[in-house]
Coordinates of C-alpha atoms and ligand atoms in Angstrom, one line a residue:
M1 CA 26.6 -16.3 4.9
R2 CA 25.7 -13.6 2.4
A3 CA 22.4 -12.3 1.3
M4 CA 21.0 -10.0 -1.4
V5 CA 20.1 -6.4 -0.6
L6 CA 18.9 -3.6 -3.0
E7 CA 20.8 -0.4 -2.4
T8 CA 20.3 3.1 -3.7
V9 CA 22.7 6.0 -4.0
G10 CA 19.8 7.9 -5.7
Q11 CA 17.9 7.4 -9.0
N12 CA 17.4 3.6 -8.8
L13 CA 18.2 0.4 -6.9
N14 CA 21.2 -1.9 -7.4
A15 CA 21.4 -5.5 -6.2
R16 CA 24.4 -6.3 -4.0
D17 CA 25.5 -9.3 -2.0
M18 CA 26.3 -8.5 1.5
P19 CA 27.4 -10.5 4.6
I20 CA 24.3 -11.3 6.8
P21 CA 24.7 -8.9 9.7
K22 CA 24.8 -10.0 13.4
P23 CA 22.3 -8.4 15.7
D24 CA 23.6 -6.2 18.6
A25 CA 22.3 -6.9 22.1
D26 CA 18.9 -5.3 21.7
Q27 CA 18.4 -6.1 18.0
V28 CA 17.0 -9.0 16.0
L29 CA 18.0 -10.3 12.7
I30 CA 14.9 -10.8 10.5
R31 CA 14.5 -13.0 7.4
V32 CA 12.3 -10.8 5.2
E33 CA 9.2 -12.5 3.8
A34 CA 7.8 -9.4 2.2
C35 CA 8.4 -5.6 2.1
G36 CA 6.0 -3.0 0.9
V37 CA 7.0 -0.2 -1.4
C38 CA 5.8 3.2 0.0
R39 CA 5.7 6.5 -1.7
T40 CA 8.3 7.7 0.8
D41 CA 10.7 5.2 -0.8
L42 CA 10.1 6.9 -4.1
H43 CA 10.7 10.3 -2.5
I44 CA 14.0 9.1 -1.0
I45 CA 15.3 7.4 -4.2
D46 CA 14.2 10.4 -6.3
G47 CA 16.1 12.8 -4.0
E48 CA 13.1 14.7 -2.7
L49 CA 14.0 14.2 1.0
D50 CA 17.2 15.7 2.3
N51 CA 18.3 13.5 5.1
A52 CA 18.6 10.1 3.6
V53 CA 21.9 8.4 4.5
L54 CA 23.3 7.0 1.2
P55 CA 24.0 4.4 0.2
L56 CA 20.9 3.0 1.6
V57 CA 18.7 -0.1 1.6
P58 CA 15.1 1.4 1.5
G59 CA 12.0 -0.3 2.7
H60 CA 10.0 0.3 5.9
E61 CA 7.0 -2.0 5.5
I62 CA 8.8 -5.2 6.5
V63 CA 7.2 -8.5 7.4
G64 CA 9.5 -11.4 8.3
R65 CA 10.6 -14.0 10.8
V66 CA 13.0 -13.6 13.6
A67 CA 16.2 -15.4 12.5
A68 CA 18.6 -14.4 15.3
L69 CA 18.2 -12.7 18.7
G70 CA 20.5 -10.2 20.3
S71 CA 21.8 -11.2 23.7
R72 CA 19.4 -9.0 25.7
V73 CA 16.2 -9.6 23.7
S74 CA 13.7 -11.5 25.7
T75 CA 10.4 -10.3 24.3
L76 CA 10.7 -12.2 20.9
T77 CA 11.3 -15.7 19.9
L78 CA 13.2 -17.4 17.1
G79 CA 10.9 -17.9 14.1
Q80 CA 8.3 -15.5 15.3
R81 CA 6.5 -13.4 12.7
V82 CA 7.2 -9.7 13.2
G83 CA 6.7 -6.4 11.4
V84 CA 9.2 -3.5 11.2
P85 CA 7.8 0.0 10.7
W86 CA 9.3 3.4 9.7
L87 CA 10.1 4.3 13.3
G88 CA 13.3 2.3 13.8
S89 CA 14.5 3.8 17.1
T90 CA 14.1 6.8 19.4
C91 CA 16.4 8.4 22.0
G92 CA 14.0 7.8 25.0
R93 CA 15.3 11.0 26.7
C94 CA 14.2 14.1 24.7
H95 CA 11.1 16.2 25.5
Y96 CA 9.1 14.4 22.9
C97 CA 10.0 10.9 24.1
R98 CA 9.2 11.9 27.6
T99 CA 5.7 13.3 26.7
Q100 CA 4.2 10.4 24.7
Q101 CA 5.2 12.0 21.4
E102 CA 8.1 9.7 20.4
N103 CA 7.0 10.2 16.7
L104 CA 8.7 13.7 17.0
C105 CA 11.9 12.5 18.8
D106 CA 14.9 14.8 18.4
A107 CA 17.2 11.9 17.6
P108 CA 15.2 9.2 15.8
E109 CA 16.3 6.6 13.4
F110 CA 14.0 5.7 10.5
T111 CA 13.9 2.4 8.8
G112 CA 15.0 2.6 5.2
Y113 CA 15.9 6.2 5.5
S114 CA 18.6 6.7 8.2
I115 CA 19.2 3.0 8.8
N116 CA 19.0 0.1 6.3
G117 CA 15.5 -1.2 5.6
G118 CA 13.8 -4.2 4.1
F119 CA 14.4 -4.3 0.3
A120 CA 16.6 -7.3 1.2
E121 CA 16.6 -11.0 2.1
Y122 CA 17.6 -10.1 5.7
C123 CA 17.5 -7.0 7.8
I124 CA 18.3 -5.9 11.4
A125 CA 15.8 -4.1 13.7
R126 CA 15.8 -2.9 17.3
A127 CA 13.6 -5.4 19.2
P128 CA 11.5 -2.8 21.2
F129 CA 10.4 -1.2 17.9
V130 CA 9.1 -4.3 16.0
F131 CA 5.4 -5.4 16.2
P132 CA 4.3 -9.1 16.6
L133 CA 2.1 -10.0 13.6
P134 CA -0.3 -12.9 13.1
D135 CA 1.5 -16.1 12.2
D136 CA -1.1 -17.4 9.8
A137 CA -1.7 -14.3 7.6
D138 CA -0.3 -13.8 4.1
P139 CA 2.9 -11.7 4.5
V140 CA 2.3 -9.9 1.3
A141 CA -1.1 -8.8 2.5
L142 CA 0.3 -7.7 5.8
A143 CA 3.1 -5.5 4.4
P144 CA 1.1 -2.4 3.5
L145 CA -0.2 -2.3 7.0
L146 CA 3.2 -1.4 8.3
C147 CA 3.2 2.2 6.9
A148 CA 0.3 3.0 4.6
G149 CA -2.0 1.4 7.3
L150 CA -0.2 2.6 10.4
I151 CA 0.5 6.2 9.4
G152 CA -2.9 6.4 7.8
F153 CA -4.4 5.2 11.0
R154 CA -2.6 7.9 12.9
S155 CA -4.1 10.5 10.5
L156 CA -7.6 9.1 11.2
R157 CA -6.9 9.1 15.0
L158 CA -5.8 12.7 14.9
A159 CA -9.0 13.6 13.1
E160 CA -11.2 12.2 15.9
P161 CA -14.1 12.5 16.6
A162 CA -14.8 13.0 12.9
T163 CA -17.5 10.8 11.5
T164 CA -17.9 12.2 8.0
I165 CA -14.5 11.9 6.3
G166 CA -13.0 12.8 3.0
L167 CA -10.0 10.8 1.7
Y168 CA -8.0 12.7 -0.9
G169 CA -5.8 10.4 -3.0
F170 CA -7.1 6.8 -3.1
G171 CA -3.9 4.7 -3.0
A172 CA -2.3 2.4 -0.5
A173 CA -3.2 4.3 2.7
A174 CA -6.7 5.4 1.7
H175 CA -7.8 1.9 0.6
I176 CA -6.9 0.5 4.1
L177 CA -8.3 3.5 6.0
C178 CA -11.6 3.5 4.0
Q179 CA -12.3 -0.1 5.2
I180 CA -11.4 0.7 8.8
A181 CA -13.4 3.9 8.9
V182 CA -16.5 2.2 7.3
W183 CA -16.1 -0.6 9.8
Q184 CA -16.1 2.0 12.6
G185 CA -19.4 3.4 11.2
K186 CA -17.9 6.5 9.6
T187 CA -19.1 7.9 6.3
V188 CA -16.4 8.1 3.7
Y189 CA -16.1 10.3 0.6
A190 CA -13.3 9.4 -1.7
F191 CA -11.5 11.9 -4.0
T192 CA -9.2 10.9 -6.9
S193 CA -7.5 12.6 -9.7
E194 CA -9.6 13.6 -12.7
G195 CA -10.8 10.7 -14.8
D196 CA -9.5 8.0 -12.4
T197 CA -12.8 6.1 -12.5
F198 CA -10.9 2.9 -11.7
S199 CA -9.9 4.2 -8.2
Q200 CA -13.4 5.7 -7.8
D201 CA -15.0 2.3 -8.4
F202 CA -12.5 0.7 -6.1
A203 CA -13.4 3.2 -3.3
R204 CA -17.1 2.5 -3.7
Q205 CA -16.4 -1.3 -3.5
L206 CA -14.6 -0.7 -0.2
G207 CA -17.5 1.1 1.3
A208 CA -17.2 4.8 0.3
I209 CA -20.6 6.3 0.0
W210 CA -19.4 8.6 -2.8
A211 CA -16.4 8.8 -5.0
G212 CA -15.4 11.4 -7.6
P213 CA -12.6 13.7 -8.8
S214 CA -11.2 16.3 -6.3
S215 CA -12.3 19.1 -8.8
T216 CA -15.9 18.2 -8.0
P217 CA -17.3 20.0 -4.9
C218 CA -17.9 17.6 -2.0
P219 CA -21.7 16.8 -1.8
V220 CA -21.7 17.4 2.0
L221 CA -19.6 19.3 4.5
L222 CA -16.9 17.1 6.0
D223 CA -15.7 16.8 9.7
A224 CA -12.2 16.0 8.4
A225 CA -10.3 15.7 5.2
L226 CA -7.3 13.3 5.1
I227 CA -4.9 14.1 2.2
F228 CA -2.6 11.2 1.1
A229 CA -1.7 12.5 -2.4
P230 CA 1.5 14.5 -2.4
V231 CA -0.3 17.5 -4.0
G232 CA -0.3 20.8 -2.1
A233 CA -3.1 22.2 -4.3
L234 CA -5.5 19.7 -2.6
V235 CA -5.1 21.6 0.8
P236 CA -7.2 24.6 -0.1
I237 CA -9.7 22.4 -2.0
A238 CA -10.1 20.1 1.0
L239 CA -10.4 23.1 3.4
R240 CA -13.4 24.4 1.4
A241 CA -15.1 21.0 1.9
L242 CA -15.0 21.3 5.7
R243 CA -17.7 22.3 8.1
K244 CA -16.9 24.8 10.8
G245 CA -14.3 23.5 13.2
G246 CA -13.2 20.8 10.7
Q247 CA -9.7 19.6 10.1
V248 CA -7.5 19.0 7.1
V249 CA -4.9 16.3 8.0
C250 CA -1.9 15.9 5.6
G251 CA -0.7 12.3 5.9
G252 CA 2.4 12.4 3.7
I253 CA 6.1 13.1 4.4
H254 CA 6.4 15.3 1.2
M255 CA 4.0 17.5 -0.6
S256 CA 4.3 20.1 -3.4
D257 CA 3.8 23.7 -2.3
I258 CA 0.4 24.8 -1.0
P259 CA -1.1 27.6 -3.0
S260 CA -2.4 30.7 -1.2
F261 CA -6.1 30.9 -0.2
P262 CA -8.4 33.4 1.4
Y263 CA -8.4 33.5 5.2
A264 CA -12.1 33.1 5.1
D265 CA -11.6 29.5 4.1
L266 CA -9.7 28.8 7.3
W267 CA -12.0 31.0 9.4
E268 CA -14.4 29.5 11.9
E269 CA -11.8 27.3 13.6
R270 CA -11.0 25.1 10.6
S271 CA -7.4 23.8 10.9
I272 CA -4.7 22.2 8.8
R273 CA -2.2 19.8 10.3
S274 CA 0.4 17.3 9.3
V275 CA 1.1 13.8 10.6
A276 CA 4.7 12.8 11.2
N277 CA 5.8 9.2 11.6
L278 CA 4.2 7.0 14.2
T279 CA 4.4 6.1 17.9
R280 CA 4.5 2.5 19.1
Q281 CA 1.2 3.2 20.8
D282 CA -0.3 3.8 17.3
G283 CA 0.8 0.3 16.4
R284 CA -0.5 -1.3 19.6
M285 CA -3.9 0.2 18.7
F286 CA -3.8 -0.3 15.0
F287 CA -2.8 -4.0 14.5
P288 CA -5.6 -5.5 16.6
L289 CA -8.0 -3.1 14.9
A290 CA -6.8 -4.2 11.4
D291 CA -7.3 -7.8 12.5
Q292 CA -10.8 -7.3 14.0
S293 CA -12.1 -5.2 11.1
G294 CA -10.9 -7.8 8.6
V295 CA -9.1 -5.3 6.4
L296 CA -8.2 -6.7 3.0
T297 CA -5.2 -5.1 1.4
H298 CA -5.0 -5.0 -2.3
T299 CA -1.4 -5.7 -3.4
T300 CA 0.7 -6.4 -6.4
A301 CA 3.7 -8.7 -5.6
Y302 CA 7.0 -8.3 -7.4
P303 CA 10.2 -10.4 -7.0
L304 CA 12.8 -8.5 -5.0
A305 CA 15.0 -8.3 -8.0
D306 CA 12.3 -6.4 -9.9
A307 CA 12.1 -3.6 -7.4
N308 CA 12.9 -0.9 -10.0
R309 CA 9.9 -2.0 -12.0
A310 CA 7.7 -1.7 -8.9
L311 CA 9.1 1.8 -8.2
D312 CA 8.4 2.8 -11.7
D313 CA 4.8 1.5 -11.6
L314 CA 4.2 3.5 -8.4
R315 CA 5.9 6.6 -9.9
H316 CA 3.6 6.5 -12.9
G317 CA 0.4 5.6 -11.0
R318 CA 0.1 2.2 -12.8
L319 CA -0.8 0.5 -9.5
N320 CA -4.1 -0.3 -7.8
G321 CA -3.4 -1.0 -4.1
A322 CA 0.2 -1.4 -3.0
A323 CA 3.4 -2.8 -4.4
V324 CA 5.1 -5.5 -2.3
L325 CA 8.5 -7.0 -2.9
V326 CA 9.0 -10.7 -2.1
P327 CA 12.6 -12.0 -1.7
Ligands
ZN401 ZN1 13.6 11.3 21.8
ZN402 ZN1 5.9 4.8 4.2

């Protein structure tokens, strides 16, 4: 049996027929129902991240059905709906794995980056790293939760106990987070690029109390600013919007350089931090919360074979919500 995968060696994606792989003892074979397109996929294909193992099948927002079980897998069943996130595997032995920081593991594998991902009809994943997902939900709607939602949620969690929050860059992650934060009773301010009134309206529809361009000073002081746009210049801007003791949390894997700024802007215990990857505990907290809060993801579905068009639309900001590939 063979199946189609979309592979990159850089620049773009090429369709290839490959034999359907067999799962090892602790792996499962998954028939992909939908796979989200994340900005990280774009960074990988455009060569902005160093450690991608090429040729590579990208994609780390995978929703699918278990199609075959490895001999030692007892936690999942054939036909079950599961999700495969960015964190594909950890060593389980390093300092970070032993101290509840498996997101920082010294020898991790990342889906669609160091191991093949979900821009394909079938993929392989390690069973302990997949999440059970609701059987009756639309797989396209679920896909963006696997990275934009999950890593966005980790950013929100690290910003706790913030209740007044700024979201900088209103794309796939922010549109999910905005709904969850509002559901949690937080007040959300949304910042977009200049003139992007479409995203500003979208943010207000999703419950943001205010939305405007990031060049406009924030109307209030924020407890936390979460940056999802890969734009380093937003860091000093967001820092100036914080109250004393507030935090800037950078949610992306890649960002342009951060311009210098006066120490006075950081003074009074303001801080800047990044968010790297996710832990399985983040997923155990996030997926029930996404379900309870009734998050609606806004997506544009593309046939798997049209992945290059989806990437191009993301690259040029022609998307509202998230692109999702459907095999
Ligand atoms: Zn480790
Ligand atoms: Zn991602």
